[in-house]
Tab-separated table of C-alpha atoms and ligand atoms in Angstrom:
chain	number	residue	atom	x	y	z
A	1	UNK	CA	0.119	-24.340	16.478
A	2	UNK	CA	-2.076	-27.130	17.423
A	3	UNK	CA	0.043	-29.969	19.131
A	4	UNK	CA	-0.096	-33.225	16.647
A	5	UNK	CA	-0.645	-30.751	13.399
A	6	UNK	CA	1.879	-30.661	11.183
A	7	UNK	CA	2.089	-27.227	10.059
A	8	UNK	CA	1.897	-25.781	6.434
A	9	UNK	CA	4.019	-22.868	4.778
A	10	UNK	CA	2.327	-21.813	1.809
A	11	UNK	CA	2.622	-19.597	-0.903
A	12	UNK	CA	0.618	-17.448	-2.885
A	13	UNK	CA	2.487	-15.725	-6.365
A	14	UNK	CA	-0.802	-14.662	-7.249
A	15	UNK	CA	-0.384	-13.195	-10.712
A	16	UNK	CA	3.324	-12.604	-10.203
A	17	UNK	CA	6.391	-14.563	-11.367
A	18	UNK	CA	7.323	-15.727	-15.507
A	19	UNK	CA	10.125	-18.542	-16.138
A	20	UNK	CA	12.731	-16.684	-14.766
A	21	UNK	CA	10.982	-16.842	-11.089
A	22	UNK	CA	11.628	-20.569	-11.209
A	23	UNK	CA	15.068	-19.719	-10.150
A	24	UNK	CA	13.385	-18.857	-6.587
A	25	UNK	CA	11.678	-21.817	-6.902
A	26	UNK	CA	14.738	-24.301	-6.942
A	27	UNK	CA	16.107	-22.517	-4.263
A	28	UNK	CA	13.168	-23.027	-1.952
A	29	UNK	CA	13.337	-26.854	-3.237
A	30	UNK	CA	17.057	-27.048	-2.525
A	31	UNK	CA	16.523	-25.809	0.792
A	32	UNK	CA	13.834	-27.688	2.088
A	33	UNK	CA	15.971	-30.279	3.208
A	34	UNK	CA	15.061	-33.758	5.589
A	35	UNK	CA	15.166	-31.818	8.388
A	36	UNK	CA	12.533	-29.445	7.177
A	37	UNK	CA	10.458	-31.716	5.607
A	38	UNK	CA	9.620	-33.171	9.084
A	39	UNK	CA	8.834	-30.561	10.517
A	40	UNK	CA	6.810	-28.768	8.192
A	41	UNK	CA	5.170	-28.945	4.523
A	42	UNK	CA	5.758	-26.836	2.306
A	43	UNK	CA	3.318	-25.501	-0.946
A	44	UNK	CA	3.982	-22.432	-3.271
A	45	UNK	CA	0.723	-21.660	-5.560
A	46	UNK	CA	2.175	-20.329	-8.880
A	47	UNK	CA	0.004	-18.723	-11.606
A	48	UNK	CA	-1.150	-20.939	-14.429
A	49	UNK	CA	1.083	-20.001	-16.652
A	50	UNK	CA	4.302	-21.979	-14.253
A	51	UNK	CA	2.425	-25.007	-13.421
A	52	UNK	CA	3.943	-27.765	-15.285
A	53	UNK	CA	7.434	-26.179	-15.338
A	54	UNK	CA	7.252	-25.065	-11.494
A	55	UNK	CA	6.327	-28.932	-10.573
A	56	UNK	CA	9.173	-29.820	-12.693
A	57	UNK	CA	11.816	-27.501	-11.189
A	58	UNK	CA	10.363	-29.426	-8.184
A	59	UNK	CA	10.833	-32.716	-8.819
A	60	UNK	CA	12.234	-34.801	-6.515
A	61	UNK	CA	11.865	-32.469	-3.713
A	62	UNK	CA	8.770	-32.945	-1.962
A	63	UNK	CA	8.357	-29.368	-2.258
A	64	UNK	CA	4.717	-29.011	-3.293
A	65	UNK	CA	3.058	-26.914	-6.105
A	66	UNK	CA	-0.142	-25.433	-6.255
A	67	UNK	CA	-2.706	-23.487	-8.265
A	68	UNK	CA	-4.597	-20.586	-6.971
A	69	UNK	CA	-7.950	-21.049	-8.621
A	70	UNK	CA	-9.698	-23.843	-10.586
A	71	UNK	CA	-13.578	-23.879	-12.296
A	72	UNK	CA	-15.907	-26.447	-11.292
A	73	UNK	CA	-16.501	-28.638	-14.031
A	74	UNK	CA	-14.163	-31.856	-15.448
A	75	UNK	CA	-13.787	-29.767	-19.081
A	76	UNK	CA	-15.970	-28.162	-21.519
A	77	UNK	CA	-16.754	-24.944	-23.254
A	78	UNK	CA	-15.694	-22.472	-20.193
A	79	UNK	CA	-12.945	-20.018	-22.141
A	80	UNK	CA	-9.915	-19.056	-20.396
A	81	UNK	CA	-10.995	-21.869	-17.221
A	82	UNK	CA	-9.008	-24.337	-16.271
A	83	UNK	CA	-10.365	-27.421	-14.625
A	84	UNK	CA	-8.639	-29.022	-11.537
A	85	UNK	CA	-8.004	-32.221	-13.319
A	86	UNK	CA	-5.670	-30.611	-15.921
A	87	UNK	CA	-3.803	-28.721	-12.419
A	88	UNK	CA	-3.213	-31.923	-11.311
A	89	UNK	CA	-2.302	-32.989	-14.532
A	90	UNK	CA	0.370	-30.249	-15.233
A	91	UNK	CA	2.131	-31.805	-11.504
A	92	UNK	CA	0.365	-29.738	-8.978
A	93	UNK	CA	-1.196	-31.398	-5.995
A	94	UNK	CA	-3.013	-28.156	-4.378
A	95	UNK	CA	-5.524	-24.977	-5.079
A	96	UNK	CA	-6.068	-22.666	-3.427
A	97	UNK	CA	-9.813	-21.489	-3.899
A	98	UNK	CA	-11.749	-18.680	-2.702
A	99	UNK	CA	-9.080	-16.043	-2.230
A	100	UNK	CA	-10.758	-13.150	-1.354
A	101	UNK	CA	-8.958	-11.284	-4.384
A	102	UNK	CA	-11.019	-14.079	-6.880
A	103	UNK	CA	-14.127	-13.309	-4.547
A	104	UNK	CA	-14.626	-9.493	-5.281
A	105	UNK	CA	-12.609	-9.538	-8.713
A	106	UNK	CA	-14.775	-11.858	-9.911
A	107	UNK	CA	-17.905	-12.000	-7.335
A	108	UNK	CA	-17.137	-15.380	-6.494
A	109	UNK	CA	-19.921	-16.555	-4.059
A	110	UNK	CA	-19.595	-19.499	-1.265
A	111	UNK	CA	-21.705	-21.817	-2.614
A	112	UNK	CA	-19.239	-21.778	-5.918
A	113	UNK	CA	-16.291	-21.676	-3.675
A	114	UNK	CA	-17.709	-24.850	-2.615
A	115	UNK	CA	-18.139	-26.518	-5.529
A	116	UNK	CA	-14.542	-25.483	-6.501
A	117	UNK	CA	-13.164	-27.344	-3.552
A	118	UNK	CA	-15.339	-30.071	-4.107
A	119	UNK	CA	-13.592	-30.082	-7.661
A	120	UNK	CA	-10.330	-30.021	-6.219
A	121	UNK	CA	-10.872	-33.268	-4.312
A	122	UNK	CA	-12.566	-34.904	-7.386
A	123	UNK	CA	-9.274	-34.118	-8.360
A	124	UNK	CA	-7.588	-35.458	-5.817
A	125	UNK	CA	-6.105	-32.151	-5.245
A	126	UNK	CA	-5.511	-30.497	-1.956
A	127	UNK	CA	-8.358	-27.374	-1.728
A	128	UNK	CA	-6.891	-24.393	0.281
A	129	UNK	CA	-10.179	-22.172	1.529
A	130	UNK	CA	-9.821	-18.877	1.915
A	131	UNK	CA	-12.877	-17.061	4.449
A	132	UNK	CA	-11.987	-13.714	6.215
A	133	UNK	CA	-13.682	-10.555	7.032
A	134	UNK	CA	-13.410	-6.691	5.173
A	135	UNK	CA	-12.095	-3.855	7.240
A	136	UNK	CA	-15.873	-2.563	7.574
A	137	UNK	CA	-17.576	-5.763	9.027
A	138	UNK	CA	-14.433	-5.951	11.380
A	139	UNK	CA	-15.503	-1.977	12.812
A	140	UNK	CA	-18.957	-3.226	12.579
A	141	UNK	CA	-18.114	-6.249	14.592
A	142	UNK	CA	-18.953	-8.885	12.765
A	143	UNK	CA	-16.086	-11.276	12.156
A	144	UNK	CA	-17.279	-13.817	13.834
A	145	UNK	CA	-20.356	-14.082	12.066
A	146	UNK	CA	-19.151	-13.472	8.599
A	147	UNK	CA	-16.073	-16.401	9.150
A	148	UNK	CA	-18.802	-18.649	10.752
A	149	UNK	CA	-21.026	-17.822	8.076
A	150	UNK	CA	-18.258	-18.869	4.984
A	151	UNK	CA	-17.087	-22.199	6.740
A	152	UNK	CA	-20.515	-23.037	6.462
A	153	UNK	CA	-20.948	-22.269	3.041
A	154	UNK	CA	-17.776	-22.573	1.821
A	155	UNK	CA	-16.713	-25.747	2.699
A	156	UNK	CA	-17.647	-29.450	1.587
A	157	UNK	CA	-18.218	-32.119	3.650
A	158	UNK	CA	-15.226	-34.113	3.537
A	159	UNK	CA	-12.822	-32.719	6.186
A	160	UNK	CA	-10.105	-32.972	3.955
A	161	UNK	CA	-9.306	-29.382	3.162
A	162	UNK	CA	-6.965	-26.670	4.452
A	163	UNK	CA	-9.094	-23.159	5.743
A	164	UNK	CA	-6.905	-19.906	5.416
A	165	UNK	CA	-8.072	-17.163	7.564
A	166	UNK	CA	-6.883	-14.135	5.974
A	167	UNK	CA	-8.658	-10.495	6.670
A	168	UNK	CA	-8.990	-9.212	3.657
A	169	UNK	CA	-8.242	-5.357	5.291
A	170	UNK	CA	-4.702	-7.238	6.038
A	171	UNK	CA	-3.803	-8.470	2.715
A	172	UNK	CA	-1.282	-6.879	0.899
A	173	UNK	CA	-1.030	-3.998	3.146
A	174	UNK	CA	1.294	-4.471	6.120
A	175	UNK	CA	-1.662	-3.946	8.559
A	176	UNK	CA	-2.421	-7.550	10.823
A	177	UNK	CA	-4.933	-7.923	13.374
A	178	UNK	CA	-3.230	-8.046	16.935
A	179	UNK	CA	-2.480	-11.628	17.931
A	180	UNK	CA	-5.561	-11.797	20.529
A	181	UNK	CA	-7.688	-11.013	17.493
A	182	UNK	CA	-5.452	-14.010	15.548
A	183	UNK	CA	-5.914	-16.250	18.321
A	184	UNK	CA	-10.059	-15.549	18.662
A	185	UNK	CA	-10.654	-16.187	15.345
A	186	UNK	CA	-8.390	-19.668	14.509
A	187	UNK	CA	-9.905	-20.476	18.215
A	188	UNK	CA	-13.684	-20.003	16.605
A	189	UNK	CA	-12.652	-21.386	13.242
A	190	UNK	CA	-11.522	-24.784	15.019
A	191	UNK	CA	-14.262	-24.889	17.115
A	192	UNK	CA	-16.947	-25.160	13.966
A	193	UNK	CA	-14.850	-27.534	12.312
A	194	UNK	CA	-14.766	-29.919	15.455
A	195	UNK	CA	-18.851	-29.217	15.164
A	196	UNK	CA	-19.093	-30.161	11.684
A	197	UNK	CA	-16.522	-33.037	11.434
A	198	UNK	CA	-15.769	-34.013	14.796
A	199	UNK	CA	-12.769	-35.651	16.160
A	200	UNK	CA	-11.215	-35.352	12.115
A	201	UNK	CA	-11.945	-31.138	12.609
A	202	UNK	CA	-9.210	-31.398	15.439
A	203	UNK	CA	-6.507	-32.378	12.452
A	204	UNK	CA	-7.712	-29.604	9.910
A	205	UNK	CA	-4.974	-27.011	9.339
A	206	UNK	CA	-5.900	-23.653	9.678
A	207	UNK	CA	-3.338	-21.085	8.097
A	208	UNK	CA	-3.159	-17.663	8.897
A	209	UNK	CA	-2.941	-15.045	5.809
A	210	UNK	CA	-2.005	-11.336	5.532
A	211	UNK	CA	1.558	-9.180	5.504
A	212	UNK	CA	2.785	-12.367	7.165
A	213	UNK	CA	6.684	-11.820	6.728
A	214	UNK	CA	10.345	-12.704	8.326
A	215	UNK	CA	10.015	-10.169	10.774
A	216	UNK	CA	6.178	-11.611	12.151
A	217	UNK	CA	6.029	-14.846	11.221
A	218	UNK	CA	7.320	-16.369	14.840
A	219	UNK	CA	4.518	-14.246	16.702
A	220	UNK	CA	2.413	-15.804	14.816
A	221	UNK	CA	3.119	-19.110	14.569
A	222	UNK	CA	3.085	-19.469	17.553
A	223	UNK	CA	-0.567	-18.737	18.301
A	224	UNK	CA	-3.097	-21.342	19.582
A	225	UNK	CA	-4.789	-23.056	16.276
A	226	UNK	CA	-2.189	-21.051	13.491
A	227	UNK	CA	-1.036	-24.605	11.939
A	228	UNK	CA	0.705	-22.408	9.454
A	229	UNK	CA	0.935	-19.362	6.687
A	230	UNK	CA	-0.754	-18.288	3.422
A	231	UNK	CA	2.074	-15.797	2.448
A	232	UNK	CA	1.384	-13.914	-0.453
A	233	UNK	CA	4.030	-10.794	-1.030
A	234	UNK	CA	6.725	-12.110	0.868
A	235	UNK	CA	6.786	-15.999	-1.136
A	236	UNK	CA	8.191	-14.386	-4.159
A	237	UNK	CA	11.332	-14.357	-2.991
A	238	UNK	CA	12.888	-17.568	-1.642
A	239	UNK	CA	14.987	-16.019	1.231
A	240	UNK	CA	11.367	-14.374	2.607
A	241	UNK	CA	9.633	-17.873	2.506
A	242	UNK	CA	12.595	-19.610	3.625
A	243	UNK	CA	13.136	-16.924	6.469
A	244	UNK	CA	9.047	-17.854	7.392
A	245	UNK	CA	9.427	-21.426	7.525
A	246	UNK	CA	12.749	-21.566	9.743
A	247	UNK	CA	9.906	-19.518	12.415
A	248	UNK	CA	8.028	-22.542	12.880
A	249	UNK	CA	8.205	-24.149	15.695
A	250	UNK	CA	9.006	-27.758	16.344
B	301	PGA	P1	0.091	-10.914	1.507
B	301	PGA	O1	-1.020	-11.799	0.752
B	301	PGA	O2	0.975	-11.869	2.265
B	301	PGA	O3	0.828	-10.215	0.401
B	301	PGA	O4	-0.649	-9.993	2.412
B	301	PGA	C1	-1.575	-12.939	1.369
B	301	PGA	C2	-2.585	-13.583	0.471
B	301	PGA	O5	-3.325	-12.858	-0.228
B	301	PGA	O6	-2.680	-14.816	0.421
């Protein structure tokens, strides 16, 4: 954690969940009661599909509901796209952008993650940016270079984003770096974003992402500079998420 930051549980349903799902959905917003909400926020990025209904379910709640991908422009002829003004529209106040899924399925460079989280704030949504290394530039020894290298061209100026570290060799597979290796790189991450923004890149979250779950959430949460999870597998369910947000501290 990073003392003064208030931390950040969110989800990721990537391209999982249909109407019935919203049943998990209303139990997360039930549960994240007045006590929770000071502590921490709390964000679940459903597909497309759920938007509108999933920021209905949540109503009320202050439970917050997110996309996981937008395109760059306002509107226009882009089939299948859909812009972050019509996210925000269908009740969502988040995207997450960048996911390193969306960057090899559909060789997403930084430069357009970029201009998708610049879109996001046009929107006046909340951009989530995803940067982390493969499993090969990790042997190679490189992780340093390749994170510093997509916060640089990955992110826009204005400081007000979320960054998700997530390696992508840990996504999805129940591998995570040890915590040392946590801790070096959300230590490196907030040290460029002090560079760029300066006292404001003190205040950035920075959420850790990959096979975070019940059983290793506390670990690490409680690592220097982890202001939170990107929690993909295990936000499906709403005892999981729940069971990762009652592990942050404060
Ligand atoms: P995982 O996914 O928690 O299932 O590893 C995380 C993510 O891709 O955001």
């Amino acid at each position: 954690m990073t003392p003064g930051v208030k931390p950040l549980i969110a989800g990721n349903w990537k391209m999982n969940g249909t109407r019935a799902s919203l049943r998990e959905l209303v139990a997360m917003a039930e549960a994240y009661d007045g006590a929770m909400r000071k502590r921490l926020d709390m964000l679940v990025c459903v597909p497309a599909t759920l938007l509108h209904a999933a920021a209905s379910a949540a109503l009320g709640s202050r439970l917050m509901i997110g996309a996981q991908d937008c395109h760059v422009a306002a509107s226009g002829a882009h089939t299948g796209d859909i812009a972050a003004e019509m996210i925000a529209d269908a009740g969502a106040v988040a995207v997450i952008v960048g996911h390193s899924e969306r960057r090899t399925d559909h060789r997403e460079t930084d430069g357009l993650v970029r201009a998708k989280a610049e879109a996001a704030l046009r929107a006046d949504l909340l951009p989530v940016i995803c940067i982390g290394e493969t499993g090969a530039e990790r042997q190679a020894g490189q992780t340093l270079d390749v994170l510093g290298a997509q916060l640089d061209g990955s992110l826009p100026s204005a400081p007000a984003v979320v960054v998700a570290y997530e390696p992508v060799w840990a996504i999805g597979t129940g591998l995570t770096p040890t915590m040392a290796d946590i801790a070096e790189a959300h230590h490196f991450v907030r040290e460029r974003l002090v560079a760029r923004h300066g006292p404001a890149g003190r205040a950035m979250r920075i959420l850790y992402g990959g096979s975070v779950k019940p059983a290793n959430a506390a670990e690490i949460l409680a690592i220097d500079h982890v202001d939170g999870a990107l929690v993909g597998g295990a936000s499906l369910k709403s005892a999981d998420l729940l069971a990762i947000c009652a592990c942050c501290p404060g």
